[in-house]
């Protein structure tokens, strides 16, 4: 049975929390993963490349709840560096909010690091082997100039596509009151209005 309360205010609050968590996770993941992918591509088949590929495969194969549990036990309980709960106080400032959301964001970032780094590596290797990249090198451009002018804008196209696909999943959130839990609660405590609102939000994100 429903609660009799309007859907929009509660859904908006849940989605705001999921947005904060997703934004922090992407902020942690994207720069590190793209840099690692570019570095691995420029050192293809060398020990650095194999190490990054192995790290990416390992990180993307571990579920978020396993990574999250390890972080809670080690970082939250033993070292006591970050709060165990991901719910900041209502009057928390930006830094306090980041501190509370950092641990679940790290758990999600570890998983997405592997996907994005491997896609960046594959796209960069393909572009580095193209004719126009070889032509640019023969014209006397330095490696840095070639990367900036010709490689990056073409190699990152598949990476951007992967990131866009994952944004919708990130909005499900692992925050205790994020969009994911809000939808699960509506499913097990049937609320047609909430399910319909979440479906419309999902369609909007997919579009």
PDB file of C-alpha atoms in Angstrom:
ATOM      1  CA  UNK A   1       0.000   0.000   0.000  1.00  0.00           C
ATOM      2  CA  UNK A   2       1.063   3.563  -0.662  1.00  0.00           C
ATOM      3  CA  UNK A   3       1.982   6.113   1.966  1.00  0.00           C
ATOM      4  CA  UNK A   4      -0.415   8.780   0.721  1.00  0.00           C
ATOM      5  CA  UNK A   5       2.440  11.270   0.254  1.00  0.00           C
ATOM      6  CA  UNK A   6       3.290  12.999  -3.053  1.00  0.00           C
ATOM      7  CA  UNK A   7       5.810  11.074  -5.139  1.00  0.00           C
ATOM      8  CA  UNK A   8       7.786  13.991  -6.572  1.00  0.00           C
ATOM      9  CA  UNK A   9       9.320  15.424  -3.356  1.00  0.00           C
ATOM     10  CA  UNK A  10      10.514  12.053  -2.031  1.00  0.00           C
ATOM     11  CA  UNK A  11      11.720  10.925  -5.467  1.00  0.00           C
ATOM     12  CA  UNK A  12      13.538  14.216  -5.969  1.00  0.00           C
ATOM     13  CA  UNK A  13      15.331  13.855  -2.628  1.00  0.00           C
ATOM     14  CA  UNK A  14      16.385  10.280  -3.434  1.00  0.00           C
ATOM     15  CA  UNK A  15      17.635  11.222  -6.894  1.00  0.00           C
ATOM     16  CA  UNK A  16      19.608  14.167  -5.507  1.00  0.00           C
ATOM     17  CA  UNK A  17      21.445  11.795  -3.159  1.00  0.00           C
ATOM     18  CA  UNK A  18      22.125   9.367  -5.998  1.00  0.00           C
ATOM     19  CA  UNK A  19      23.322  12.230  -8.202  1.00  0.00           C
ATOM     20  CA  UNK A  20      25.850  13.327  -5.576  1.00  0.00           C
ATOM     21  CA  UNK A  21      27.145   9.781  -5.211  1.00  0.00           C
ATOM     22  CA  UNK A  22      27.306   9.180  -8.974  1.00  0.00           C
ATOM     23  CA  UNK A  23      29.063  12.495  -9.606  1.00  0.00           C
ATOM     24  CA  UNK A  24      31.704  11.788  -6.962  1.00  0.00           C
ATOM     25  CA  UNK A  25      32.270   8.258  -8.293  1.00  0.00           C
ATOM     26  CA  UNK A  26      32.718   9.561 -11.848  1.00  0.00           C
ATOM     27  CA  UNK A  27      35.004  12.332 -10.631  1.00  0.00           C
ATOM     28  CA  UNK A  28      37.231   9.731  -8.994  1.00  0.00           C
ATOM     29  CA  UNK A  29      37.104   7.260 -11.872  1.00  0.00           C
ATOM     30  CA  UNK A  30      37.295   9.147 -15.164  1.00  0.00           C
ATOM     31  CA  UNK A  31      40.614  11.033 -14.822  1.00  0.00           C
ATOM     32  CA  UNK A  32      42.478   8.068 -13.331  1.00  0.00           C
ATOM     33  CA  UNK A  33      41.049   5.513 -15.778  1.00  0.00           C
ATOM     34  CA  UNK A  34      41.662   7.623 -18.894  1.00  0.00           C
ATOM     35  CA  UNK A  35      45.214   8.448 -17.793  1.00  0.00           C
ATOM     36  CA  UNK A  36      45.920   4.767 -17.082  1.00  0.00           C
ATOM     37  CA  UNK A  37      44.455   3.706 -20.437  1.00  0.00           C
ATOM     38  CA  UNK A  38      46.545   6.247 -22.359  1.00  0.00           C
ATOM     39  CA  UNK A  39      49.678   5.277 -20.457  1.00  0.00           C
ATOM     40  CA  UNK A  40      49.094   1.570 -21.135  1.00  0.00           C
ATOM     41  CA  UNK A  41      48.448   2.162 -24.851  1.00  0.00           C
ATOM     42  CA  UNK A  42      51.688   4.103 -25.296  1.00  0.00           C
ATOM     43  CA  UNK A  43      53.570   1.220 -23.624  1.00  0.00           C
ATOM     44  CA  UNK A  44      51.741  -1.615 -25.329  1.00  0.00           C
ATOM     45  CA  UNK A  45      52.932  -5.130 -24.427  1.00  0.00           C
ATOM     46  CA  UNK A  46      55.397  -3.774 -21.872  1.00  0.00           C
ATOM     47  CA  UNK A  47      55.273  -4.647 -18.151  1.00  0.00           C
ATOM     48  CA  UNK A  48      53.457  -1.365 -17.347  1.00  0.00           C
ATOM     49  CA  UNK A  49      50.782  -2.180 -19.904  1.00  0.00           C
ATOM     50  CA  UNK A  50      50.286  -5.709 -18.597  1.00  0.00           C
ATOM     51  CA  UNK A  51      50.092  -4.431 -15.013  1.00  0.00           C
ATOM     52  CA  UNK A  52      47.369  -1.894 -15.873  1.00  0.00           C
ATOM     53  CA  UNK A  53      45.392  -4.457 -17.872  1.00  0.00           C
ATOM     54  CA  UNK A  54      45.607  -6.960 -15.009  1.00  0.00           C
ATOM     55  CA  UNK A  55      44.582  -4.290 -12.504  1.00  0.00           C
ATOM     56  CA  UNK A  56      41.633  -3.299 -14.703  1.00  0.00           C
ATOM     57  CA  UNK A  57      40.438  -6.870 -15.149  1.00  0.00           C
ATOM     58  CA  UNK A  58      40.734  -7.526 -11.430  1.00  0.00           C
ATOM     59  CA  UNK A  59      38.910  -4.363 -10.376  1.00  0.00           C
ATOM     60  CA  UNK A  60      36.050  -4.809 -12.844  1.00  0.00           C
ATOM     61  CA  UNK A  61      35.511  -8.452 -11.877  1.00  0.00           C
ATOM     62  CA  UNK A  62      34.955  -7.743  -8.178  1.00  0.00           C
ATOM     63  CA  UNK A  63      31.337  -6.795  -7.329  1.00  0.00           C
ATOM     64  CA  UNK A  64      30.732  -3.437  -5.670  1.00  0.00           C
ATOM     65  CA  UNK A  65      29.324  -5.023  -2.507  1.00  0.00           C
ATOM     66  CA  UNK A  66      32.542  -7.011  -2.011  1.00  0.00           C
ATOM     67  CA  UNK A  67      34.719  -3.953  -2.564  1.00  0.00           C
ATOM     68  CA  UNK A  68      32.411  -1.930  -0.327  1.00  0.00           C
ATOM     69  CA  UNK A  69      32.614  -4.488   2.477  1.00  0.00           C
ATOM     70  CA  UNK A  70      36.413  -4.540   2.318  1.00  0.00           C
ATOM     71  CA  UNK A  71      36.545  -0.741   2.417  1.00  0.00           C
ATOM     72  CA  UNK A  72      34.143  -0.612   5.363  1.00  0.00           C
ATOM     73  CA  UNK A  73      36.168  -3.120   7.366  1.00  0.00           C
ATOM     74  CA  UNK A  74      39.618  -1.727   6.540  1.00  0.00           C
ATOM     75  CA  UNK A  75      39.093   2.002   5.995  1.00  0.00           C
ATOM     76  CA  UNK A  76      36.029   2.548   8.155  1.00  0.00           C
ATOM     77  CA  UNK A  77      36.402   0.154  11.104  1.00  0.00           C
ATOM     78  CA  UNK A  78      40.109  -0.642  11.458  1.00  0.00           C
ATOM     79  CA  UNK A  79      41.716   2.606  10.277  1.00  0.00           C
ATOM     80  CA  UNK A  80      38.699   4.809  11.059  1.00  0.00           C
ATOM     81  CA  UNK A  81      39.576   7.208   8.236  1.00  0.00           C
ATOM     82  CA  UNK A  82      36.059   7.600   6.819  1.00  0.00           C
ATOM     83  CA  UNK A  83      32.504   7.255   8.191  1.00  0.00           C
ATOM     84  CA  UNK A  84      30.971   3.819   7.762  1.00  0.00           C
ATOM     85  CA  UNK A  85      27.521   5.219   6.977  1.00  0.00           C
ATOM     86  CA  UNK A  86      26.981   7.058   3.694  1.00  0.00           C
ATOM     87  CA  UNK A  87      24.317   9.413   5.020  1.00  0.00           C
ATOM     88  CA  UNK A  88      25.678  12.892   5.826  1.00  0.00           C
ATOM     89  CA  UNK A  89      23.889  15.050   8.408  1.00  0.00           C
ATOM     90  CA  UNK A  90      21.108  17.268   6.995  1.00  0.00           C
ATOM     91  CA  UNK A  91      23.101  20.463   7.670  1.00  0.00           C
ATOM     92  CA  UNK A  92      26.436  19.097   6.399  1.00  0.00           C
ATOM     93  CA  UNK A  93      28.672  21.325   4.271  1.00  0.00           C
ATOM     94  CA  UNK A  94      30.250  20.223   0.999  1.00  0.00           C
ATOM     95  CA  UNK A  95      33.413  18.784   2.530  1.00  0.00           C
ATOM     96  CA  UNK A  96      31.477  16.816   5.138  1.00  0.00           C
ATOM     97  CA  UNK A  97      29.123  15.459   2.474  1.00  0.00           C
ATOM     98  CA  UNK A  98      32.085  14.347   0.347  1.00  0.00           C
ATOM     99  CA  UNK A  99      33.653  12.652   3.358  1.00  0.00           C
ATOM    100  CA  UNK A 100      30.488  10.631   4.008  1.00  0.00           C
ATOM    101  CA  UNK A 101      30.028   9.684   0.343  1.00  0.00           C
ATOM    102  CA  UNK A 102      33.687   8.973  -0.395  1.00  0.00           C
ATOM    103  CA  UNK A 103      33.695   5.326   0.681  1.00  0.00           C
ATOM    104  CA  UNK A 104      30.755   4.130  -1.472  1.00  0.00           C
ATOM    105  CA  UNK A 105      32.049   6.292  -4.322  1.00  0.00           C
ATOM    106  CA  UNK A 106      35.427   4.571  -4.040  1.00  0.00           C
ATOM    107  CA  UNK A 107      33.739   1.154  -4.161  1.00  0.00           C
ATOM    108  CA  UNK A 108      31.982   2.103  -7.403  1.00  0.00           C
ATOM    109  CA  UNK A 109      35.050   3.831  -8.848  1.00  0.00           C
ATOM    110  CA  UNK A 110      37.196   0.720  -8.416  1.00  0.00           C
ATOM    111  CA  UNK A 111      34.781  -1.298 -10.560  1.00  0.00           C
ATOM    112  CA  UNK A 112      34.401   1.311 -13.307  1.00  0.00           C
ATOM    113  CA  UNK A 113      38.132   1.985 -13.431  1.00  0.00           C
ATOM    114  CA  UNK A 114      38.681  -1.329 -15.215  1.00  0.00           C
ATOM    115  CA  UNK A 115      35.979  -0.783 -17.842  1.00  0.00           C
ATOM    116  CA  UNK A 116      37.018   2.757 -18.735  1.00  0.00           C
ATOM    117  CA  UNK A 117      40.778   2.112 -18.656  1.00  0.00           C
ATOM    118  CA  UNK A 118      40.525  -0.918 -20.943  1.00  0.00           C
ATOM    119  CA  UNK A 119      38.237   0.908 -23.388  1.00  0.00           C
ATOM    120  CA  UNK A 120      40.593   3.905 -23.447  1.00  0.00           C
ATOM    121  CA  UNK A 121      43.568   1.627 -24.048  1.00  0.00           C
ATOM    122  CA  UNK A 122      41.863  -0.217 -26.909  1.00  0.00           C
ATOM    123  CA  UNK A 123      40.696   2.974 -28.602  1.00  0.00           C
ATOM    124  CA  UNK A 124      44.108   4.624 -28.256  1.00  0.00           C
ATOM    125  CA  UNK A 125      45.948   1.629 -29.700  1.00  0.00           C
ATOM    126  CA  UNK A 126      43.599   1.585 -32.683  1.00  0.00           C
ATOM    127  CA  UNK A 127      44.127   5.293 -33.357  1.00  0.00           C
ATOM    128  CA  UNK A 128      47.908   5.073 -32.902  1.00  0.00           C
ATOM    129  CA  UNK A 129      47.981   2.437 -35.651  1.00  0.00           C
ATOM    130  CA  UNK A 130      45.967   4.573 -38.090  1.00  0.00           C
ATOM    131  CA  UNK A 131      47.455   6.192 -41.184  1.00  0.00           C
ATOM    132  CA  UNK A 132      46.757   9.779 -40.163  1.00  0.00           C
ATOM    133  CA  UNK A 133      48.623   9.304 -36.870  1.00  0.00           C
ATOM    134  CA  UNK A 134      51.652   7.924 -38.691  1.00  0.00           C
ATOM    135  CA  UNK A 135      51.461  10.831 -41.134  1.00  0.00           C
ATOM    136  CA  UNK A 136      51.408  13.327 -38.263  1.00  0.00           C
ATOM    137  CA  UNK A 137      54.496  11.700 -36.756  1.00  0.00           C
ATOM    138  CA  UNK A 138      56.315  11.779 -40.101  1.00  0.00           C
ATOM    139  CA  UNK A 139      55.558  15.520 -40.410  1.00  0.00           C
ATOM    140  CA  UNK A 140      57.673  16.075 -37.327  1.00  0.00           C
ATOM    141  CA  UNK A 141      55.041  16.454 -34.621  1.00  0.00           C
ATOM    142  CA  UNK A 142      56.165  15.420 -31.180  1.00  0.00           C
ATOM    143  CA  UNK A 143      54.460  12.589 -29.345  1.00  0.00           C
ATOM    144  CA  UNK A 144      52.614  15.055 -27.112  1.00  0.00           C
ATOM    145  CA  UNK A 145      51.389  17.112 -30.081  1.00  0.00           C
ATOM    146  CA  UNK A 146      50.245  13.990 -31.897  1.00  0.00           C
ATOM    147  CA  UNK A 147      48.358  12.789 -28.827  1.00  0.00           C
ATOM    148  CA  UNK A 148      46.634  16.136 -28.266  1.00  0.00           C
ATOM    149  CA  UNK A 149      45.778  16.969 -31.882  1.00  0.00           C
ATOM    150  CA  UNK A 150      44.962  13.594 -33.390  1.00  0.00           C
ATOM    151  CA  UNK A 151      44.799  10.743 -30.893  1.00  0.00           C
ATOM    152  CA  UNK A 152      42.736  11.950 -27.948  1.00  0.00           C
ATOM    153  CA  UNK A 153      39.661  13.276 -29.738  1.00  0.00           C
ATOM    154  CA  UNK A 154      39.325  10.056 -31.763  1.00  0.00           C
ATOM    155  CA  UNK A 155      40.423   7.515 -29.159  1.00  0.00           C
ATOM    156  CA  UNK A 156      38.049   8.790 -26.479  1.00  0.00           C
ATOM    157  CA  UNK A 157      34.862   8.408 -28.547  1.00  0.00           C
ATOM    158  CA  UNK A 158      34.220   4.781 -27.418  1.00  0.00           C
ATOM    159  CA  UNK A 159      35.265   5.728 -23.885  1.00  0.00           C
ATOM    160  CA  UNK A 160      32.645   8.478 -23.749  1.00  0.00           C
ATOM    161  CA  UNK A 161      30.044   5.982 -24.981  1.00  0.00           C
ATOM    162  CA  UNK A 162      30.950   3.549 -22.176  1.00  0.00           C
ATOM    163  CA  UNK A 163      30.747   6.307 -19.571  1.00  0.00           C
ATOM    164  CA  UNK A 164      27.337   7.397 -20.862  1.00  0.00           C
ATOM    165  CA  UNK A 165      25.983   3.855 -20.617  1.00  0.00           C
ATOM    166  CA  UNK A 166      27.164   3.536 -17.013  1.00  0.00           C
ATOM    167  CA  UNK A 167      25.628   6.820 -15.864  1.00  0.00           C
ATOM    168  CA  UNK A 168      22.136   5.295 -15.731  1.00  0.00           C
ATOM    169  CA  UNK A 169      23.381   2.435 -13.581  1.00  0.00           C
ATOM    170  CA  UNK A 170      25.176   4.836 -11.282  1.00  0.00           C
ATOM    171  CA  UNK A 171      21.922   6.710 -10.692  1.00  0.00           C
ATOM    172  CA  UNK A 172      20.563   3.538  -9.053  1.00  0.00           C
ATOM    173  CA  UNK A 173      22.978   4.445  -6.294  1.00  0.00           C
ATOM    174  CA  UNK A 174      24.190   2.412  -3.335  1.00  0.00           C
ATOM    175  CA  UNK A 175      23.295   5.231  -0.983  1.00  0.00           C
ATOM    176  CA  UNK A 176      20.924   4.068   1.707  1.00  0.00           C
ATOM    177  CA  UNK A 177      18.220   6.447   0.509  1.00  0.00           C
ATOM    178  CA  UNK A 178      19.220   6.752  -3.131  1.00  0.00           C
ATOM    179  CA  UNK A 179      17.154   6.052  -6.223  1.00  0.00           C
ATOM    180  CA  UNK A 180      17.982   2.335  -6.195  1.00  0.00           C
ATOM    181  CA  UNK A 181      16.655   1.642  -2.718  1.00  0.00           C
ATOM    182  CA  UNK A 182      13.697   3.939  -3.323  1.00  0.00           C
ATOM    183  CA  UNK A 183      12.721   1.855  -6.345  1.00  0.00           C
ATOM    184  CA  UNK A 184      13.221  -1.427  -4.485  1.00  0.00           C
ATOM    185  CA  UNK A 185      11.001  -0.223  -1.660  1.00  0.00           C
ATOM    186  CA  UNK A 186       8.303   0.710  -4.169  1.00  0.00           C
ATOM    187  CA  UNK A 187       8.555  -2.765  -5.715  1.00  0.00           C
ATOM    188  CA  UNK A 188       8.184  -4.708  -2.477  1.00  0.00           C
ATOM    189  CA  UNK A 189       5.631  -2.308  -1.026  1.00  0.00           C
ATOM    190  CA  UNK A 190       3.672  -1.930  -4.269  1.00  0.00           C
ATOM    191  CA  UNK A 191       3.276   1.710  -5.236  1.00  0.00           C
ATOM    192  CA  UNK A 192       2.205   2.214  -8.831  1.00  0.00           C
ATOM    193  CA  UNK A 193       2.854   5.959  -8.749  1.00  0.00           C
ATOM    194  CA  UNK A 194       6.469   5.533  -7.581  1.00  0.00           C
ATOM    195  CA  UNK A 195       7.172   2.764 -10.093  1.00  0.00           C
ATOM    196  CA  UNK A 196       5.726   4.875 -12.889  1.00  0.00           C
ATOM    197  CA  UNK A 197       7.761   7.913 -11.840  1.00  0.00           C
ATOM    198  CA  UNK A 198      10.972   5.871 -11.716  1.00  0.00           C
ATOM    199  CA  UNK A 199      10.223   4.350 -15.113  1.00  0.00           C
ATOM    200  CA  UNK A 200       9.750   7.819 -16.613  1.00  0.00           C
ATOM    201  CA  UNK A 201      13.029   8.963 -15.056  1.00  0.00           C
ATOM    202  CA  UNK A 202      14.760   5.915 -16.515  1.00  0.00           C
ATOM    203  CA  UNK A 203      13.355   6.630 -19.962  1.00  0.00           C
ATOM    204  CA  UNK A 204      14.503  10.234 -19.695  1.00  0.00           C
ATOM    205  CA  UNK A 205      18.038   9.132 -18.814  1.00  0.00           C
ATOM    206  CA  UNK A 206      18.069   6.567 -21.618  1.00  0.00           C
ATOM    207  CA  UNK A 207      16.987   9.183 -24.133  1.00  0.00           C
TER     208      UNK A 207
END
